[in-house]
Short mmCIF file of C-alpha atoms in Angstrom, two decimals:
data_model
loop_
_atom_site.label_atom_id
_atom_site.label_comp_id
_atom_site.label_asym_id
_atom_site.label_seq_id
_atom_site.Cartn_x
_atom_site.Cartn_y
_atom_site.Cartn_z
CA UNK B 1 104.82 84.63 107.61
CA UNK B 2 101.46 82.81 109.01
CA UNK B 3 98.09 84.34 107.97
CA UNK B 4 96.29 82.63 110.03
CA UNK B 5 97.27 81.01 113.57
CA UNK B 6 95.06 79.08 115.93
CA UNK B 7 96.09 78.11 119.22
CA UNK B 8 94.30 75.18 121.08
CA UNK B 9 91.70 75.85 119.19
CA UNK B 10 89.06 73.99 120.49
CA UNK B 11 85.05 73.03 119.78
CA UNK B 12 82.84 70.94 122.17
CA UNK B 13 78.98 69.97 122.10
CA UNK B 14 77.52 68.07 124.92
CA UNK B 15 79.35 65.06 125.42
CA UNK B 16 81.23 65.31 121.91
CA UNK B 17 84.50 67.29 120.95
CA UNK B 18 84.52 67.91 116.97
CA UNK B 19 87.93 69.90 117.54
CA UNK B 20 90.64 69.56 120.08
CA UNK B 21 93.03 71.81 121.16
CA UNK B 22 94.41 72.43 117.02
CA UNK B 23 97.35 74.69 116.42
CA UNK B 24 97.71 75.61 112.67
CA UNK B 25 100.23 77.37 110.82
CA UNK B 26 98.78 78.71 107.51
CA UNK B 27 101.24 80.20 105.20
CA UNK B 28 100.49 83.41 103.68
CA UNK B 29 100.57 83.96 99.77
CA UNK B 30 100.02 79.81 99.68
CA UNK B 31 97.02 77.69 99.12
CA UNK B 32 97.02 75.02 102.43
CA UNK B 33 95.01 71.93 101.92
CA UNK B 34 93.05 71.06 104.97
CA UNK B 35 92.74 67.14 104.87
CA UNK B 36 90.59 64.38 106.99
CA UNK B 37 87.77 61.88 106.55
CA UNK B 38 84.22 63.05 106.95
CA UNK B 39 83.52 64.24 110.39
CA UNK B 40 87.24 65.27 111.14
CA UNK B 41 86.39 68.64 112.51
CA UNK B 42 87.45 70.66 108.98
CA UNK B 43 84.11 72.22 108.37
CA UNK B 44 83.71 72.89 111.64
CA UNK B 45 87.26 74.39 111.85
CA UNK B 46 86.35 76.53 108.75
CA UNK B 47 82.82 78.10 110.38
CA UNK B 48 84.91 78.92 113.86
CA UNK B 49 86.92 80.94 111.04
CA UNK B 50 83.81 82.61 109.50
CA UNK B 51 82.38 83.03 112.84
CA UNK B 52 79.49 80.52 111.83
CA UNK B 53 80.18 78.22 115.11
CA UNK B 54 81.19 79.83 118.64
CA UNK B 55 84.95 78.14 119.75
CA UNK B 56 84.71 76.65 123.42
CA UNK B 57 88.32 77.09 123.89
CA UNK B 58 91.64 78.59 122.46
CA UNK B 59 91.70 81.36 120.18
CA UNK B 60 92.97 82.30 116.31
CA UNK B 61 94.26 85.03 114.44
CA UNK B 62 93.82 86.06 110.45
CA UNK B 63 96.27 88.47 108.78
CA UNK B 64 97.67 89.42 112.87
CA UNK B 65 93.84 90.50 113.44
CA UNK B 66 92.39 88.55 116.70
CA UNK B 67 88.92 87.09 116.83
CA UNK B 68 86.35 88.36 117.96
CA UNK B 69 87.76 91.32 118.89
CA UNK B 70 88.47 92.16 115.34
CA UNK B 71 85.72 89.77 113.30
CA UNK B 72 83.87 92.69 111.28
CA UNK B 73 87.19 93.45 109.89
CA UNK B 74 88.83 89.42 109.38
CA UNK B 75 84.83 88.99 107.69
CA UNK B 76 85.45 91.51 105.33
CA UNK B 77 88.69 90.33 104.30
CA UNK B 78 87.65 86.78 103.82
CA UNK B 79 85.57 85.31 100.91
CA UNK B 80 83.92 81.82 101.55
CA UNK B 81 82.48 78.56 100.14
CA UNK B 82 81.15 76.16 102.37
CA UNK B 83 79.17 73.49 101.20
CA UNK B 84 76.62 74.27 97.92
CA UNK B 85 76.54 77.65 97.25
CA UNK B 86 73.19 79.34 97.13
CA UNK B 87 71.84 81.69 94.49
CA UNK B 88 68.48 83.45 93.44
CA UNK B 89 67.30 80.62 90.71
CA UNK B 90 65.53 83.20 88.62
CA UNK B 91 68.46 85.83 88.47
CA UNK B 92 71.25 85.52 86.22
CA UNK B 93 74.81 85.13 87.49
CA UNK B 94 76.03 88.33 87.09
CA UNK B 95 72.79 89.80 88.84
CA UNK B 96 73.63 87.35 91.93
CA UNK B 97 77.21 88.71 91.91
CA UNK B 98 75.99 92.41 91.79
CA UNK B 99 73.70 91.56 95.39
CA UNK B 100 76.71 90.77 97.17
CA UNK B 101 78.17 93.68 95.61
CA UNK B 102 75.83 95.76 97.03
CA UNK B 103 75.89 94.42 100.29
CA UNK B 104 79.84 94.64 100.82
CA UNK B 105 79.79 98.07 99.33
CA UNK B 106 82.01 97.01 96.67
CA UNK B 107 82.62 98.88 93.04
CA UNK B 108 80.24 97.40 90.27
CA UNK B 109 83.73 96.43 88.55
CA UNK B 110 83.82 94.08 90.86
CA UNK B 111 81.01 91.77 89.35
CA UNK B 112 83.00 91.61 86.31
CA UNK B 113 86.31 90.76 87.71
CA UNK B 114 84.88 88.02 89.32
CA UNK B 115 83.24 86.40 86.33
CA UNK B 116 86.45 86.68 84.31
CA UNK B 117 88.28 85.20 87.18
CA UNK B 118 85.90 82.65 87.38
CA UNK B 119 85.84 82.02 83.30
CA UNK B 120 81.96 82.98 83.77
CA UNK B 121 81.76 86.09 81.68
CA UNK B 122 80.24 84.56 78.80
CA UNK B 123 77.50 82.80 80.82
CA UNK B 124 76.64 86.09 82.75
CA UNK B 125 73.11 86.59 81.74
CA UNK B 126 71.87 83.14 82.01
CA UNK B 127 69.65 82.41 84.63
CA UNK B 128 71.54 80.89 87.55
CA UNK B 129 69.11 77.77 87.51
CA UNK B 130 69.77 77.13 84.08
CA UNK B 131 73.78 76.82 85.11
CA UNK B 132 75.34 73.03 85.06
CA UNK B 133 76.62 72.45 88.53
CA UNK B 134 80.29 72.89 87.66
CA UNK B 135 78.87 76.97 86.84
CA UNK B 136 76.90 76.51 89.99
CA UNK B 137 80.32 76.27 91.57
CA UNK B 138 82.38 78.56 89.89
CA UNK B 139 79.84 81.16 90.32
CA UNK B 140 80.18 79.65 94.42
CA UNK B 141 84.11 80.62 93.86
CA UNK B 142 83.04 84.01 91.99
CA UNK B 143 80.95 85.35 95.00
CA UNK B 144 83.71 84.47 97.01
CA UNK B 145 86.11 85.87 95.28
CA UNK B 146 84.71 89.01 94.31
CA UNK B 147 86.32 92.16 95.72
CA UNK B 148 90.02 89.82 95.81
CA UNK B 149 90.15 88.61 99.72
CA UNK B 150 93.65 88.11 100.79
CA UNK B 151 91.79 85.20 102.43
CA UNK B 152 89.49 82.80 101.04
CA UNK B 153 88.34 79.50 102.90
CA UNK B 154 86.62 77.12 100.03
CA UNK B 155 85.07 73.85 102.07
CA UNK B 156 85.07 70.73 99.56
CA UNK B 157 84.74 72.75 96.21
CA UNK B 158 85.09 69.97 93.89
CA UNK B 159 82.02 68.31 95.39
CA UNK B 160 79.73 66.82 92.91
CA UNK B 161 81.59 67.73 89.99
CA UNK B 162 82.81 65.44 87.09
CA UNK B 163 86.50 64.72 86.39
CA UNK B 164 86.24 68.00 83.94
CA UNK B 165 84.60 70.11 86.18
CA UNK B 166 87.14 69.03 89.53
CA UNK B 167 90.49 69.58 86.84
CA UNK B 168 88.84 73.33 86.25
CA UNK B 169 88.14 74.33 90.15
CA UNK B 170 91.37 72.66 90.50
CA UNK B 171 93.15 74.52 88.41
CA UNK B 172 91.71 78.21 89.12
CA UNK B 173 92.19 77.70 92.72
CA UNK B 174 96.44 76.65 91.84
CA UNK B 175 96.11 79.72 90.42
CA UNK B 176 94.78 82.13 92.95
CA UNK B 177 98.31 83.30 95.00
CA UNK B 178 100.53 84.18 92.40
CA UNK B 179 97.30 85.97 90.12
CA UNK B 180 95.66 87.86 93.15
CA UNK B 181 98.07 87.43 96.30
CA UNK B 182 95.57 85.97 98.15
CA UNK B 183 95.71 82.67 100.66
CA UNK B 184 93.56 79.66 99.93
CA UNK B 185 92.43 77.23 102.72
CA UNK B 186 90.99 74.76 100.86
CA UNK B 187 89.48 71.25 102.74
CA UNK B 188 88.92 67.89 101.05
CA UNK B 189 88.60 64.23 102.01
CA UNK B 190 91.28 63.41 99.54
CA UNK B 191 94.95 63.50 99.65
CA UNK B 192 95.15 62.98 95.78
CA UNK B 193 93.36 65.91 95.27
CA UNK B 194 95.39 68.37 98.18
CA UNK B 195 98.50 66.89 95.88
CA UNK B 196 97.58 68.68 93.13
CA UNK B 197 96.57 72.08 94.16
CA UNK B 198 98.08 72.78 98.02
CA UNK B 199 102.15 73.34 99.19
CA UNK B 200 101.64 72.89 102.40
CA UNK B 201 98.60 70.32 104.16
CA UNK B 202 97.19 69.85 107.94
CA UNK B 203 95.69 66.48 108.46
CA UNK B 204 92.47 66.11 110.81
CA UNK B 205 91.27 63.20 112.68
CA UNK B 206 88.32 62.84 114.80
CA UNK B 207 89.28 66.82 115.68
CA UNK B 208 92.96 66.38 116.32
CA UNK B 209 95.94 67.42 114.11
CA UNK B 210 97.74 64.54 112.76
CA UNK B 211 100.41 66.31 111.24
CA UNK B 212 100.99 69.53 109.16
CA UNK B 213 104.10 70.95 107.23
CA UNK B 214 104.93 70.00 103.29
CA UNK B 215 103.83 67.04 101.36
CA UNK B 216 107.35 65.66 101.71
CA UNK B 217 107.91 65.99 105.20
CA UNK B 218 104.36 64.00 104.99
CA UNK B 219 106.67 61.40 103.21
CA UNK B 220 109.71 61.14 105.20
CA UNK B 221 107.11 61.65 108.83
CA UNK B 222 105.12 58.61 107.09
CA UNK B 223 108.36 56.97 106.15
CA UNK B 224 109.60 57.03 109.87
CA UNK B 225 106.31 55.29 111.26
CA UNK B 226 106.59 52.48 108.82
CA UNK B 227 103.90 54.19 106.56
CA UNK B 228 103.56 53.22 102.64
CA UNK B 229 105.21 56.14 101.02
CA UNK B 230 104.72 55.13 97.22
CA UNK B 231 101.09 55.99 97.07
CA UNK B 232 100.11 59.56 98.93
CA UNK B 233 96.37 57.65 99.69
CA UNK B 234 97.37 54.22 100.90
CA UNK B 235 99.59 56.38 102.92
CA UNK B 236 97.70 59.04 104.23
CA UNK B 237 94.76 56.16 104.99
CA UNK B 238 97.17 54.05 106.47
CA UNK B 239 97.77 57.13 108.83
CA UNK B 240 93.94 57.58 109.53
CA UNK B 241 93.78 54.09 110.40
CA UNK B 242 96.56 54.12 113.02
CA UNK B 243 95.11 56.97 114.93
CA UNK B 244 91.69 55.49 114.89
CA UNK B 245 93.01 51.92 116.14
CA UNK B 246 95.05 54.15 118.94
CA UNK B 247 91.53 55.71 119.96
CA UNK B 248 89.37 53.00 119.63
CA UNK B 249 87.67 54.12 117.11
CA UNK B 250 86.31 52.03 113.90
CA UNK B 251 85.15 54.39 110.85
#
């Protein structure tokens, strides 16, 4: 069963399409990782989601509801992080956690959840300036988690972080289905890093879908076309660099 559908799914600015005519299939109960290069269309793919950007074209369904006939009720079952996360400097974590709390109408055992989830419960009182940017993130993750979304949509959340810091996100968001039953769409520039966490991937380039299914039928696909198949990068670059030389386009 697909959580979330799209069908010709489509974004267009004067003169400039970031996303063409996508049709996704995202599993539910999985985490999908949601590849391209910068300016692929992911983010923007991510907001049409949120309801952050307008769609021109096409439409998409999460958990069978249809936007934006349904979007109070998709918002409230989706938690979010897209790009840094935001928090009142001079409140501590777990008072930023209890403000979106509030504002979702959620139990106060909520907060807490979230910070254990989140491996924040010790560093709940510190002042959310004073947190290193790995907290910074988790605390990101814990705001969207809190309240357990069947859905969450995380937009590049190992950005910034040191090899430590990316192996920790990494590993909590692995961890999210089978813990919580929730879906993870989670986007990143990097196939190495999809490898580790995500069962099933959808590749973007300049706002088309490349492919999407399992990382081996991205291996035997690649293999087909004459693709390097040893290393998932060369690979999935060697793929990029097809479709751009098919376009026209130099990145």
């Amino acid at each position: 069963m697909n959580i979330i559908e799209t069908k010709n799914l489509t974004k267009s600015y004067s003169g400039f399409t970031a996303v063409s005519g996508i049709n996704l299939h995202i599993p539910k109960g999985e985490v999908y990782g949601f590849l391209g290069p910068n300016g692929a269309g992911k983010s923007t793919t991510m907001k049409m989601f949120l309801g952050l950007v307008k769609a021109t074209s096409g439409s998409f369904t999460i958990d069978g509801k249809k936007y934006p006939k349904d979007r109070e009720r998709i918002l409230k079952e989706t938690g979010s992080l897209i790009e840094a996360p935001a928090f009142y400097g001079n409140l501590s974590g777990e008072e930023n956690l209890e403000i979106i709390c509030k504002i979702l109408g959620l139990p106060k055992s909520s907060v807490s959840e979230a910070l254990e989830i989140t491996g924040l419960t010790q560093f709940r009182k510190r002042l959310a300036k004073k947190y290193s940017l790995g907290m910074k993130q988790r605390l990101g993750l814990a705001s969207a988690l809190i309240g357990k979304p069947p859905v969450l949509i995380l937009d590049e959340p190992t950005n910034g972080l040191d090899p430590v810091g990316i192996h920790e996100i990494r590993t909590l968001i692995r961890s999210l289905p089978e813990k919580y039953g929730c879906t993870v769409l989670v986007s990143s520039h990097l196939l190495s890093e999809i490898e580790l966490m995500a069962g099933n991937i959808g590749i973007l380039n300049h706002g088309h879908l490349l492919f999407e299914g399992t990382l081996e039928g991205l291996k035997y696909d690649a293999a087909a076309k004459g693709y390097p198949v040893d290393n998932l990068e060369e690979m999935f670059l060697a793929m990029i660099d097809e479709d751009n030389r098919k376009r026209g386009t130099v990145i």
